[in-house]
């Protein structure tokens, strides 16, 4: 502005001079004056442009400064560590977070060699010894690298993140995925990987031999129930420790869950190597485990499967070791067994049946059929015997002889038996409601020895009677004589309690065991069921007639009723009638029939039409 004013001033002075006493000056002066005038104008213009550029530059400079300050603020404020590294991995710049991460002042980091790996990727994981409040500690750091320019030269921009915690929890997760939380032993998943490795070795080297030991504690459930879960856990951890001590460093052990452990004996020379270890394990487990003021004694059943070419997957080895364990358990407690084809032939069908039985209970495949018990004098139905049937999805109706023994062996008879009792009582209740008989019908239910030994049996019977609302005197429990021979003392007690409630007790299949009526006198039995072998020999064996006569005589003396089983012919019936046998059942009257058919029989006023047979 000032320059412009000057310019006008000059210009006025020239003009005034032009209008004054020099008006007559020559044209060369005018030219000069014009040139000066133009030059000055140009200079002023240039000057203005320059001023403008300077101002712009200053603005840019200030913006740059502000942006750099902002950048610096961001770089230092970010939680991630940032480093600029040269091509060799030497630190050229560090932000505050990187300094906190490493535990050193920023300036100390400059010049530090980050030892970049030769093979560079975008993200690398490094371990750094860092200074922490509690001393030096190794940190896992994830470093993301991107290329950049730093002061005109190639450089790396490295973003650092502390992944120590993440790594630790990842490791913990991996650990728990492959380990059993209680014992700290590898779990099934880890075992499978180990076995896969061992199987792979046999494929490379056919002479390579290894063994799988499947170990199941005997009676662990009882200990757990009796002493509680804490004692059970203590037992399992102690067993795990003892098992580890029995093994060589090359062997592997895993807990499959519950009381099942599996050991993989690598690189053995013979079956004897495996059986020796099984023996060593039995000895190690035999020492009692102290618990509170008691001692827990334990044994294990061990099944051994030895590797061979036929095993391709771990499951096959485990299956056979498990089958061998099952066979060992059958031999008694604390036994071991090496798998062989005989075991498979004998146990596999049993396994299948056991599995199917469990399913049957869940899928409600059991049904009851009822065989009438007849008063031989009036030929009327006095009651029924409930007989269990299994509606097998593919085999059709299966009779109890085919599955009761296994149900007893496996303990499944307890829930099955409870179902039978409640179903039979419910059916009887329905019949009682439908028919108003002078003497109410009775229901006989077969009970196996395992059920009677079960501490909850008495309670279960009481519960069933109270839920179904049938009189105790209408229920008869059929017990085989072998039961009484087995455990007379405690059994006597239980039977007395049942009798005290009014429940009838009858002795099933009498004559097939070794008991005499005299020994049975101590038990509160209300009736004996004469085995059908006697009934059926009445026709042709005079000796049977004598025996039955003696039995009838004694039973009468002891105030016990006699029910003849398996009456198939009229002549058998008349023999029994002459012997004063009042009650009987058999195909002559009716086979066991379903509930509906039995209901129709009752409706027919208890008279049996001959076509039922
Ligand atoms: P059991 O208690 O002695 O039952 C009588 C068996 O003899 C029944 O066989 C019945 O069908 C059969 N039977 C009846 N009359 C005749 C006849 O005139 N001739 C011939 N040959 N047989 C006749 P089932 O139903 O096959 O039962 C076999 C055994 O299974 C029963 O013998 C009993 O010991 C057991 N059982 C049946 N149901 C149950 C149950 O619910 N629980 C338990 N623990 N055992 C049961
Ligand atoms: Mg019976
Ligand atoms: Mg019988």
PDB file of C-alpha atoms in Angstrom, residues 531-541 544 565-569 572 576 586-587:
ATOM      1  CA  UNK A 531     -41.400-125.668  39.291  1.00  0.00           C
ATOM      2  CA  UNK A 532     -42.952-126.795  36.044  1.00  0.00           C
ATOM      3  CA  UNK A 533     -40.467-129.669  35.747  1.00  0.00           C
ATOM      4  CA  UNK A 534     -42.386-131.373  38.606  1.00  0.00           C
ATOM      5  CA  UNK A 535     -45.775-130.572  37.164  1.00  0.00           C
ATOM      6  CA  UNK A 536     -44.819-131.901  33.797  1.00  0.00           C
ATOM      7  CA  UNK A 537     -43.350-135.138  35.060  1.00  0.00           C
ATOM      8  CA  UNK A 538     -46.527-135.924  37.014  1.00  0.00           C
ATOM      9  CA  UNK A 539     -47.941-137.635  33.941  1.00  0.00           C
ATOM     10  CA  UNK A 540     -45.189-140.208  33.557  1.00  0.00           C
ATOM     11  CA  UNK A 541     -42.943-140.240  36.642  1.00  0.00           C
ATOM     12  CA  UNK A 544     -42.549-136.927  41.003  1.00  0.00           C
ATOM     13  CA  UNK A 565     -46.395-123.867  37.477  1.00  0.00           C
ATOM     14  CA  UNK A 566     -46.550-125.066  33.885  1.00  0.00           C
ATOM     15  CA  UNK A 567     -49.797-127.028  33.843  1.00  0.00           C
ATOM     16  CA  UNK A 568     -50.202-128.029  30.225  1.00  0.00           C
ATOM     17  CA  UNK A 569     -52.526-131.020  30.299  1.00  0.00           C
ATOM     18  CA  UNK A 572     -51.516-132.854  35.122  1.00  0.00           C
ATOM     19  CA  UNK A 576     -52.607-131.777  41.209  1.00  0.00           C
ATOM     20  CA  UNK A 586     -49.930-122.937  32.725  1.00  0.00           C
ATOM     21  CA  UNK A 587     -50.694-123.113  29.053  1.00  0.00           C
TER      22      UNK A 587
END
